């Protein structure tokens, strides 16, 4: 569920030309195909959801960098 929510957030962020603050948790939940209550089981609020996405993207970038260096 967490992975689906973070993927949905990333997709919406990548496809939006509007302010990312305009992307609601409800919209992310719909895109992920999960209920809003399920999202709040794992993320306290929108800020923690965006922080989770930032962590995911940062980890992915480090893995890519490490693979290229080795």
Tab-separated table of N, CA and C in Angstrom:
chain	number	residue	atom	x	y	z
A	1	UNK	N	0.819	-1.185	0.000
A	1	UNK	CA	0.000	0.000	0.000
A	1	UNK	C	0.865	1.251	0.000
A	2	UNK	N	1.875	1.273	0.849
A	2	UNK	CA	2.753	2.454	0.918
A	2	UNK	C	3.411	2.698	-0.431
A	3	UNK	N	3.903	1.645	-1.055
A	3	UNK	CA	4.547	1.791	-2.360
A	3	UNK	C	3.569	2.337	-3.394
A	4	UNK	N	2.343	1.841	-3.389
A	4	UNK	CA	1.327	2.326	-4.331
A	4	UNK	C	1.028	3.804	-4.121
A	5	UNK	N	0.925	4.202	-2.874
A	5	UNK	CA	0.633	5.604	-2.562
A	5	UNK	C	1.789	6.501	-3.005
A	6	UNK	N	3.012	6.079	-2.709
A	6	UNK	CA	4.164	6.895	-3.098
A	6	UNK	C	4.320	6.956	-4.612
A	7	UNK	N	4.041	5.860	-5.301
A	7	UNK	CA	4.082	5.868	-6.766
A	7	UNK	C	3.030	6.813	-7.335
A	8	UNK	N	1.842	6.793	-6.755
A	8	UNK	CA	0.774	7.687	-7.211
A	8	UNK	C	1.169	9.143	-6.993
A	9	UNK	N	1.761	9.433	-5.847
A	9	UNK	CA	2.206	10.805	-5.566
A	9	UNK	C	3.263	11.229	-6.573
A	10	UNK	N	4.191	10.340	-6.874
A	10	UNK	CA	5.246	10.653	-7.837
A	10	UNK	C	4.665	10.879	-9.230
A	11	UNK	N	3.706	10.059	-9.624
A	11	UNK	CA	3.073	10.222	-10.932
A	11	UNK	C	2.350	11.559	-11.028
A	12	UNK	N	1.587	11.888	-9.996
A	12	UNK	CA	0.864	13.157	-10.015
A	12	UNK	C	1.826	14.334	-10.018
A	13	UNK	N	2.867	14.236	-9.241
A	13	UNK	CA	3.845	15.316	-9.188
A	13	UNK	C	4.526	15.492	-10.536
A	14	UNK	N	4.810	14.386	-11.205
A	14	UNK	CA	5.466	14.450	-12.505
A	14	UNK	C	4.565	14.933	-13.620
A	15	UNK	N	3.270	14.819	-13.446
A	15	UNK	CA	2.344	15.188	-14.515
A	15	UNK	C	1.667	16.530	-14.288
A	16	UNK	N	1.919	17.140	-13.172
A	16	UNK	CA	1.244	18.391	-12.837
A	16	UNK	C	2.096	19.600	-13.187
A	17	UNK	N	1.440	20.637	-13.665
A	17	UNK	CA	2.131	21.900	-13.880
A	17	UNK	C	1.768	22.888	-12.782
A	18	UNK	N	0.832	22.490	-11.953
A	18	UNK	CA	0.401	23.347	-10.852
A	18	UNK	C	1.329	23.195	-9.654
A	19	UNK	N	1.095	24.000	-8.665
A	19	UNK	CA	1.848	23.941	-7.415
A	19	UNK	C	1.644	22.574	-6.773
A	20	UNK	N	2.737	21.880	-6.410
A	20	UNK	CA	2.586	20.574	-5.765
A	20	UNK	C	1.721	20.614	-4.509
A	21	UNK	N	1.659	21.760	-3.848
A	21	UNK	CA	0.813	21.881	-2.664
A	21	UNK	C	-0.663	21.732	-3.010
A	22	UNK	N	-0.986	21.848	-4.290
A	22	UNK	CA	-2.364	21.685	-4.730
A	22	UNK	C	-2.762	20.228	-4.942
A	23	UNK	N	-1.816	19.320	-4.789
A	23	UNK	CA	-2.106	17.896	-4.953
A	23	UNK	C	-2.497	17.349	-3.581
A	24	UNK	N	-3.750	17.050	-3.418
A	24	UNK	CA	-4.263	16.629	-2.112
A	24	UNK	C	-3.992	15.156	-1.835
A	25	UNK	N	-4.011	14.815	-0.576
A	25	UNK	CA	-3.873	13.419	-0.158
A	25	UNK	C	-5.027	12.607	-0.738
A	26	UNK	N	-6.203	13.189	-0.788
A	26	UNK	CA	-7.365	12.499	-1.355
A	26	UNK	C	-7.122	12.138	-2.822
A	27	UNK	N	-6.550	13.060	-3.549
A	27	UNK	CA	-6.262	12.830	-4.965
A	27	UNK	C	-5.219	11.723	-5.142
A	28	UNK	N	-4.226	11.732	-4.287
A	28	UNK	CA	-3.192	10.695	-4.323
A	28	UNK	C	-3.819	9.337	-4.010
A	29	UNK	N	-4.677	9.292	-3.007
A	29	UNK	CA	-5.340	8.045	-2.638
A	29	UNK	C	-6.169	7.507	-3.802
A	30	UNK	N	-6.920	8.378	-4.466
A	30	UNK	CA	-7.717	7.953	-5.622
A	30	UNK	C	-6.819	7.377	-6.715
A	31	UNK	N	-5.721	8.074	-6.985
A	31	UNK	CA	-4.784	7.628	-8.030
A	31	UNK	C	-4.193	6.263	-7.670
A	32	UNK	N	-3.935	6.045	-6.380
A	32	UNK	CA	-3.352	4.781	-5.922
A	32	UNK	C	-4.399	3.672	-5.825
A	33	UNK	N	-5.671	4.051	-5.858
A	33	UNK	CA	-6.740	3.061	-5.757
A	33	UNK	C	-6.949	2.555	-4.343
A	34	UNK	N	-6.688	3.416	-3.370
A	34	UNK	CA	-6.862	3.041	-1.961
A	34	UNK	C	-7.747	4.073	-1.273
A	35	UNK	N	-8.303	3.686	-0.155
A	35	UNK	CA	-9.119	4.613	0.620
A	35	UNK	C	-8.254	5.617	1.360
A	36	UNK	N	-8.808	6.776	1.581
A	36	UNK	CA	-8.075	7.836	2.274
A	36	UNK	C	-7.680	7.410	3.690
A	37	UNK	N	-8.532	6.653	4.348
A	37	UNK	CA	-8.217	6.184	5.694
A	37	UNK	C	-6.983	5.289	5.714
A	38	UNK	N	-6.825	4.492	4.666
A	38	UNK	CA	-5.644	3.633	4.569
A	38	UNK	C	-4.373	4.459	4.443
A	39	UNK	N	-4.448	5.549	3.709
A	39	UNK	CA	-3.277	6.424	3.573
A	39	UNK	C	-2.889	6.963	4.936
A	40	UNK	N	-3.890	7.406	5.694
A	40	UNK	CA	-3.603	7.981	7.007
A	40	UNK	C	-3.189	6.929	8.040
A	41	UNK	N	-3.341	5.652	7.710
A	41	UNK	CA	-2.794	4.603	8.576
A	41	UNK	C	-1.269	4.608	8.527
A	42	UNK	N	-0.712	5.079	7.417
A	42	UNK	CA	0.740	5.047	7.215
A	42	UNK	C	1.389	6.425	7.216
A	43	UNK	N	0.627	7.451	6.894
A	43	UNK	CA	1.152	8.816	6.839
A	43	UNK	C	0.273	9.716	7.691
A	44	UNK	N	0.891	10.471	8.577
A	44	UNK	CA	0.137	11.323	9.503
A	44	UNK	C	-0.589	12.453	8.783
A	45	UNK	N	0.006	12.931	7.696
A	45	UNK	CA	-0.574	14.059	6.957
A	45	UNK	C	0.116	14.153	5.591
A	46	UNK	N	-0.257	15.155	4.833
A	46	UNK	CA	0.339	15.340	3.508
A	46	UNK	C	1.838	15.569	3.570
A	47	UNK	N	2.292	16.311	4.550
A	47	UNK	CA	3.731	16.573	4.672
A	47	UNK	C	4.513	15.279	4.878
A	48	UNK	N	3.993	14.377	5.690
A	48	UNK	CA	4.716	13.119	5.917
A	48	UNK	C	4.677	12.239	4.665
A	49	UNK	N	3.611	12.340	3.887
A	49	UNK	CA	3.543	11.603	2.630
A	49	UNK	C	4.608	12.117	1.671
A	50	UNK	N	4.717	13.434	1.520
A	50	UNK	CA	5.732	14.023	0.643
A	50	UNK	C	7.134	13.704	1.147
A	51	UNK	N	7.322	13.675	2.459
A	51	UNK	CA	8.627	13.304	3.031
A	51	UNK	C	8.956	11.855	2.677
A	52	UNK	N	7.960	10.985	2.706
A	52	UNK	CA	8.163	9.596	2.315
A	52	UNK	C	8.576	9.473	0.862
A	53	UNK	N	7.962	10.290	0.007
A	53	UNK	CA	8.334	10.288	-1.403
A	53	UNK	C	9.762	10.804	-1.572
A	54	UNK	N	10.109	11.834	-0.855
A	54	UNK	CA	11.471	12.371	-0.917
A	54	UNK	C	12.481	11.309	-0.495
A	55	UNK	N	12.182	10.571	0.561
A	55	UNK	CA	13.062	9.481	1.007
A	55	UNK	C	13.220	8.423	-0.084
A	56	UNK	N	12.117	8.048	-0.702
A	56	UNK	CA	12.138	7.039	-1.755
A	56	UNK	C	12.991	7.493	-2.935
A	57	UNK	N	12.781	8.706	-3.394
A	57	UNK	CA	13.523	9.224	-4.540
A	57	UNK	C	15.008	9.370	-4.201
A	58	UNK	N	15.307	9.822	-2.997
A	58	UNK	CA	16.703	9.956	-2.574
A	58	UNK	C	17.392	8.598	-2.548
A	59	UNK	N	16.727	7.600	-1.983
A	59	UNK	CA	17.294	6.249	-1.932
A	59	UNK	C	17.523	5.710	-3.339
A	60	UNK	N	16.571	5.919	-4.214
A	60	UNK	CA	16.693	5.469	-5.604
A	60	UNK	C	17.894	6.144	-6.277
A	61	UNK	N	18.057	7.435	-6.041
A	61	UNK	CA	19.176	8.158	-6.628
A	61	UNK	C	20.519	7.656	-6.104
A	62	UNK	N	20.593	7.381	-4.809
A	62	UNK	CA	21.830	6.844	-4.243
A	62	UNK	C	22.141	5.468	-4.820
A	63	UNK	N	21.140	4.632	-4.998
A	63	UNK	CA	21.362	3.311	-5.571
A	63	UNK	C	21.869	3.414	-7.006
A	64	UNK	N	21.298	4.332	-7.770
A	64	UNK	CA	21.741	4.548	-9.138
A	64	UNK	C	23.182	5.040	-9.167
A	65	UNK	N	23.503	5.979	-8.316
A	65	UNK	CA	24.864	6.503	-8.238
A	65	UNK	C	25.850	5.411	-7.840
A	66	UNK	N	25.493	4.628	-6.853
A	66	UNK	CA	26.368	3.555	-6.390
A	66	UNK	C	26.611	2.529	-7.499
A	67	UNK	N	25.573	2.191	-8.256
A	67	UNK	CA	25.709	1.242	-9.354
A	67	UNK	C	26.635	1.779	-10.442
A	68	UNK	N	26.586	3.067	-10.677
A	68	UNK	CA	27.433	3.665	-11.707
A	68	UNK	C	28.880	3.789	-11.257
A	69	UNK	N	29.097	3.957	-9.978
A	69	UNK	CA	30.447	4.114	-9.449
A	69	UNK	C	31.151	2.774	-9.375
A	70	UNK	N	30.415	1.740	-9.038
A	70	UNK	CA	31.016	0.401	-8.885
A	70	UNK	C	31.152	-0.282	-10.167
